[in-house]
Amino acid sequence: MGIMLAITAVYGALFAVAAKSWRNRTGVALRLDVLPKRAAVPLAVRLPVLLVGAAFAFRVTGWPVWLIAASLIGAAASVGFHLAFVRLHRKTA
């Protein structure tokens, strides 16, 4: 449980680093408000729940498939979120 909470905290820290890097490189702040709230809010809430829930499922069942599936879903959601963000920024630029 502690490891999964730490991983979730690292994920948030990496997001902050990415936001700072984006701002330094482009001069534009990373604005999540340009994304539709119907997509951004559920993702921001469900992704940490998915990662921590997978750790619980792994602990109960002992099957590493839960961790692998959660990692793949999290990576796919993150990449999709990034691509949507870049596409929306290109439209406004």
XYZ file of C-alpha atoms in Angstrom:
93
model
C 0.000 0.000 0.000
C 2.786 2.383 0.902
C 4.611 1.664 -2.338
C 1.516 2.341 -4.429
C 0.844 5.597 -2.574
C 4.471 6.579 -3.146
C 4.166 5.756 -6.856
C 1.020 7.885 -7.078
C 2.863 10.758 -5.383
C 5.758 10.372 -7.829
C 3.243 10.479 -10.694
C 1.943 13.810 -9.370
C 5.480 15.136 -8.968
C 6.361 14.128 -12.528
C 3.281 15.980 -13.729
C 4.497 19.112 -11.925
C 7.946 18.744 -13.528
C 6.342 18.300 -16.957
C 4.220 21.414 -16.402
C 7.299 23.463 -15.484
C 9.236 22.127 -18.464
C 6.338 22.941 -20.791
C 6.131 26.485 -19.397
C 9.894 27.036 -19.752
C 10.002 25.655 -23.291
C 6.877 27.297 -24.726
C 6.301 30.285 -22.479
C 2.717 29.092 -22.017
C 1.469 27.724 -18.722
C 0.148 24.190 -18.754
C -3.553 24.894 -18.593
C -5.800 21.979 -17.839
C -8.838 24.238 -18.054
C -8.704 24.097 -21.872
C -9.566 20.400 -21.726
C -13.213 19.440 -21.379
C -13.991 19.012 -17.693
C -16.113 15.954 -18.496
C -12.874 14.211 -19.526
C -10.249 15.834 -17.279
C -11.963 15.543 -13.885
C -12.862 11.838 -14.126
C -9.351 11.020 -15.314
C -7.727 13.009 -12.520
C -9.885 11.224 -9.946
C -9.938 7.717 -11.408
C -6.288 7.279 -12.328
C -4.981 7.342 -8.723
C -7.945 5.179 -7.646
C -7.089 2.691 -10.396
C -3.449 2.486 -9.339
C -4.173 2.099 -5.624
C -7.093 -0.274 -6.299
C -4.834 -2.520 -8.347
C -2.465 -2.771 -5.382
C -5.347 -3.869 -3.158
C -6.520 -6.411 -5.739
C -2.960 -7.752 -6.034
C -2.650 -8.059 -2.281
C -5.947 -9.950 -2.001
C -5.515 -12.265 -4.990
C -1.749 -12.420 -5.418
C -2.148 -12.101 -9.200
C 0.298 -9.608 -10.752
C -2.117 -9.223 -13.688
C -3.910 -6.523 -11.687
C -0.755 -4.415 -11.491
C 0.130 -4.949 -15.145
C -3.392 -4.077 -16.300
C -3.509 -0.950 -14.128
C -0.126 0.162 -15.462
C -1.185 -0.345 -19.074
C -4.504 1.433 -18.572
C -2.762 4.293 -16.754
C -0.155 4.647 -19.487
C -2.797 4.602 -22.232
C -4.892 7.193 -20.389
C -1.851 9.422 -19.824
C -0.773 9.258 -23.466
C -4.334 9.908 -24.655
C -4.658 12.845 -22.266
C -1.350 14.268 -23.513
C -2.334 13.900 -27.171
C -5.683 15.591 -26.558
C -3.939 18.423 -24.711
C -1.408 18.963 -27.509
C -4.139 18.881 -30.162
C -6.214 21.479 -28.305
C -3.177 23.722 -27.813
C -2.346 23.537 -31.516
C -5.878 24.666 -32.365
C -5.554 27.742 -30.137
C -2.010 28.652 -31.233
